[in-house]
Amino acid sequence: SLAMAGSILGAGLLYGEGIITPAISVLSAMEGLEVATKAAAPVVLPATCIVLFFLFFFQHRGTGDIGKIFGPVMLVWFGALAALGLGQIIQHPRILLAIHPIYAYEFFAANKLESIVVFGSVVLCITGCEALYADLGHFGRKAIRLSWVSLVYPALLCNYFGQSALLLGQPEMSANPFYGCVPRPLLYPMVGLATIATVIASQALISGVFSLSRQAIALGFSPRMQIVHTSPEVEGQIYLPRVNYALMIACLGVAIAFRSSSGLAGAYGLSVTGTMCITSTLFFLLTSRIWGWSLWRSIPLVALFLIFDLSYFGANLLKVVERGWFILLVATTLASFMTT
């Protein structure tokens, strides 16, 4: 059926995202060393591989134990994001005018079809946010809504406005505006904090892949594998050794092959936007067939989602030739594996 085919392809894309997310996240954090000193360039890739190895090596401890460390670190991380952004906004407050949609209209009107290329890059500002919902089963709706509205969303807005404000005054920092916002004496501590934060962000996708694999086994789309329950209280906290080490090998291979976060950007954007499109389509099938909503109620809501999802996905299709083909290869291979 359409729902089954979409679910399997979406699962393949999510597996691909689970491979790419740790690699691109840790690489982008480590690249801050190059901002501090060009002499650190040869160290970026080996350091990334070491961090990725230990990330997967400690997965057997379970998300509950790991989460006790992660929580306070993320509070510091988002606080730092907001502070860095606000510092730049204060220096260039006119960046807040960007809230007005007329500037977006003028940009598209002036650049026409060429603006789609930029649209494909802008989507990277929202990728990663969806990982917050990968742990929905672990924490519940209230905790995730509270953390998003009160902390994550405001901090991200401040930081993105801050990066844009920086570029108004120093356009030469366009190669890495995030680290351009960091005062020079704090550069090395920020690289360390960013690395820890990206490891935590990767954890959400790894946990999601574990949950997805468990569901695939239960539905008969995967061979049976050992599933270790890491928490005596929470049923959803699990660890799959085979999946974990397969992911580790894949992540290390991707990091070594692509060598930079910019090299992975095309594949990453394609995997996230492709998953978004499939999720919205499956949501329509859920509301109309399972929940019994009428079409006049289901279609407008799903159409609103798909306007954004398809726009971003279409823009990222331009990156298929720029290594975006990799994620399509991974998704179709895994989808074929699950249907065989």
C-alpha positions in Angstrom: 0.0 0.0 0.0 1.0 3.7 -0.3 1.2 4.1 3.5 3.5 1.0 3.8 5.8 2.1 0.9 6.0 5.6 2.3 6.8 4.4 5.8 9.6 2.1 4.6 11.2 4.8 2.4 10.9 7.3 5.3 12.5 4.7 7.6 15.4 4.4 5.1 15.8 8.2 5.1 15.8 8.4 8.9 18.4 5.7 9.0 20.5 7.8 6.6 19.9 10.8 8.8 21.1 8.7 11.8 24.4 8.1 9.8 24.9 11.7 8.7 23.8 13.6 11.8 26.7 12.6 14.1 29.3 13.0 11.4 28.2 16.5 10.2 27.5 17.7 13.7 30.8 16.7 15.2 32.7 17.9 12.1 31.1 21.3 12.2 32.0 21.7 15.8 35.6 20.6 15.3 36.0 23.0 12.4 36.0 25.8 15.0 39.6 24.8 15.6 40.5 26.0 12.1 38.9 29.4 13.0 41.2 29.6 16.0 44.3 28.6 14.0 44.9 27.3 10.5 47.6 25.0 12.0 44.7 22.9 13.5 43.3 21.9 10.1 45.0 18.5 10.0 43.7 17.7 13.5 40.0 18.2 12.7 39.2 14.9 11.0 41.2 12.6 13.4 39.6 14.4 16.4 36.1 14.0 14.8 36.7 10.2 14.4 37.8 9.9 18.0 34.7 11.7 19.3 32.4 9.6 17.1 34.1 6.4 18.3 33.5 7.2 22.0 30.0 8.4 21.3 29.0 4.9 20.1 31.2 3.1 22.5 29.3 4.4 25.5 25.8 3.8 24.0 25.4 0.6 26.1 25.1 2.8 29.2 21.6 3.8 28.1 20.0 7.2 27.5 18.8 7.5 31.1 22.3 7.6 32.5 23.7 9.7 29.6 20.8 12.1 30.0 21.7 13.0 33.5 25.0 14.5 32.2 23.4 16.0 29.0 20.6 18.0 30.6 22.8 20.6 32.5 25.2 20.8 29.5 22.4 21.7 27.1 21.2 24.5 29.5 24.7 26.0 29.3 24.8 25.5 25.5 21.5 27.2 24.7 22.4 30.0 27.2 25.7 30.5 25.3 23.9 30.5 21.9 21.5 33.2 23.1 24.2 35.3 24.7 26.4 35.2 21.6 23.5 36.2 19.4 22.3 39.0 21.6 25.9 40.5 21.8 25.9 40.9 18.0 22.2 42.1 17.8 23.1 44.9 20.3 25.9 46.0 17.9 23.7 45.9 14.8 20.0 46.2 16.0 18.8 46.9 12.5 19.0 43.2 11.8 15.7 42.9 13.6 14.0 44.5 10.6 14.5 41.1 8.9 11.3 40.0 10.7 9.3 41.9 8.0 8.4 39.5 5.2 8.9 42.2 2.5 12.6 41.6 2.6 12.0 37.9 1.8 9.7 38.9 -1.1 12.3 41.4 -2.4 15.0 38.8 -2.3 13.0 36.3 -4.3 11.8 39.0 -6.7 15.3 40.1 -7.4 17.0 36.7 -7.7 14.1 34.7 -9.1 15.0 31.0 -9.7 18.5 31.5 -8.4 17.0 32.1 -4.9 16.0 28.4 -4.8 19.7 27.6 -4.3 19.8 29.8 -1.2 16.5 28.2 0.0 18.2 24.8 -0.1 20.9 26.1 2.3 18.4 28.0 4.6 16.8 24.6 5.4 19.9 23.7 7.4 18.8 26.3 10.0 15.9 24.0 10.9 17.5 20.6 10.5 18.2 19.1 13.9 15.2 20.7 15.5 13.1 17.7 14.5 15.5 15.5 16.5 13.9 17.0 19.6 10.8 14.9 18.8 12.8 11.7 18.3 12.8 11.3 22.1 9.1 11.9 22.4 8.5 8.4 23.8 11.2 9.0 26.5 10.1 12.3 27.9 6.5 13.0 26.8 4.8 15.9 25.1 4.8 18.4 28.0 8.6 18.3 28.6 9.4 18.7 24.9 6.9 21.5 24.4 8.2 23.3 27.5 11.9 23.0 26.5 11.1 24.1 22.9 9.0 27.2 23.7 10.9 28.4 26.7 14.6 27.6 25.8 15.5 26.1 22.4 13.4 28.3 20.1 14.3 31.6 21.6 18.0 30.7 21.9 18.1 29.6 18.2 16.4 32.8 17.1 18.8 35.0 19.0 21.8 33.1 17.6 20.7 33.2 14.0 19.8 36.9 14.2 23.2 37.4 15.8 25.1 35.6 13.0 23.2 37.7 10.5 24.0 40.9 12.4 27.7 39.9 12.4 27.7 39.6 8.6 26.2 43.1 8.3 29.4 44.5 9.8 31.9 41.8 8.8 30.8 40.0 5.6 34.3 38.4 5.4 33.2 36.1 8.2 30.6 34.3 6.0 32.7 31.1 5.9 31.9 30.4 9.6 29.7 33.1 11.1 28.9 31.0 14.2 32.5 31.0 15.5 32.8 34.6 14.2 30.4 35.6 17.0 32.6 34.1 19.7 35.2 36.4 21.4 38.7 35.3 20.6 39.6 34.3 24.2 36.5 32.0 24.4 37.1 30.3 21.1 38.7 27.1 22.4 36.2 26.6 25.3 33.4 27.2 22.8 34.8 24.5 20.5 34.7 22.1 23.4 31.1 23.1 24.4 30.0 22.8 20.8 31.5 19.4 20.4 29.7 18.2 23.6 26.4 19.7 22.3 26.7 18.1 18.9 27.3 14.7 20.6 24.1 15.3 22.6 22.2 16.2 19.4 23.5 13.1 17.7 22.3 11.0 20.7 18.6 11.9 19.8 19.0 10.4 16.3 20.9 7.4 17.5 18.1 6.7 20.1 15.6 7.2 17.3 17.4 4.6 15.1 17.3 2.1 18.0 13.5 2.7 18.3 13.0 2.4 14.6 15.0 -0.8 14.4 12.9 -2.3 17.2 9.7 -1.5 15.4 11.1 -3.0 12.2 11.9 -6.2 14.0 8.4 -6.3 15.5 6.8 -5.8 12.1 8.9 -8.4 10.3 10.9 -5.9 8.3 14.3 -6.8 9.9 16.0 -10.0 11.1 15.7 -10.5 14.9 18.5 -8.9 16.9 19.4 -8.6 20.5 17.6 -5.7 22.2 18.9 -4.6 25.6 16.6 -2.7 27.9 18.7 -0.1 29.7 16.1 1.2 32.1 14.1 -0.8 34.7 11.5 2.0 34.8 11.1 3.3 31.2 10.1 0.8 28.6 11.3 2.8 25.6 15.0 3.1 26.6 16.7 0.4 24.6 20.1 -0.5 23.1 20.8 -2.6 20.0 24.5 -3.6 19.9 24.5 -4.7 16.2 22.7 -1.5 15.0 25.0 0.6 17.2 28.2 -0.7 15.8 26.9 -0.7 12.2 26.0 3.0 12.7 29.5 3.7 14.1 31.2 2.2 11.1 28.9 4.0 8.7 29.5 7.4 10.6 33.2 7.0 10.6 33.2 6.1 6.9 31.1 9.1 6.0 33.3 11.5 8.0 36.5 10.1 6.4 34.9 10.1 2.9 33.4 13.6 3.0 36.0 15.2 5.3 34.0 18.4 6.0 30.6 19.5 7.2 30.0 21.5 4.0 30.6 18.3 2.0 27.8 16.6 3.9 25.3 19.5 3.8 23.6 18.5 0.6 23.0 14.9 1.7 21.9 16.0 5.1 19.3 18.6 3.8 17.9 16.0 1.3 17.5 13.4 4.0 15.7 15.7 6.4 13.4 17.4 3.9 12.6 14.0 2.3 11.6 12.6 5.7 9.4 15.7 6.3 7.5 15.3 3.1 6.8 11.6 3.8 5.8 12.4 7.4 3.3 15.0 6.2 1.8 12.6 3.7 1.5 9.8 6.3 -0.1 12.3 8.6 -2.8 12.8 6.0 -3.4 9.1 5.7 -3.6 8.9 9.5 -6.2 11.7 9.9 -8.4 10.6 7.0 -8.3 6.8 7.4 -7.5 6.1 11.1 -8.9 9.2 12.9 -11.9 9.5 10.5 -11.4 13.2 9.7 -13.3 14.5 6.6 -11.3 15.6 3.6 -12.2 19.3 4.1 -10.6 19.1 7.5 -7.5 17.0 6.6 -6.5 18.5 3.3 -6.0 22.1 4.3 -3.8 21.2 7.3 -1.6 18.8 5.3 -1.4 21.2 2.4 0.0 23.8 4.7 2.7 21.5 5.9 3.5 20.3 2.3 3.8 23.9 1.0 6.9 24.3 3.2 8.1 20.7 3.0 8.0 20.4 -0.8 9.6 23.8 -1.2 12.6 22.8 0.9 12.8 19.4 -0.7 12.6 20.8 -4.2 15.4 23.2 -3.4 17.6 20.4 -2.0 17.1 18.2 -5.1 19.5 20.6 -6.8 22.1 19.1 -4.4 21.7 15.5 -5.7 24.7 15.9 -7.9 26.7 17.6 -5.1 26.9 14.4 -3.0 23.2 14.4 -2.2 23.0 11.1 -4.1 24.6 9.4 -1.1 21.5 9.7 1.1 19.2 8.5 -1.7 21.5 5.5 -2.2 21.4 4.7 1.6 17.6 5.1 1.8 16.8 3.0 -1.3 19.3 0.3 -0.2 17.8 0.0 3.3 14.3 0.2 2.0 15.1 -2.7 -0.4 16.6 -4.6 2.6 13.5 -4.1 4.6 11.1 -5.3 1.9 13.1 -8.4 0.9 
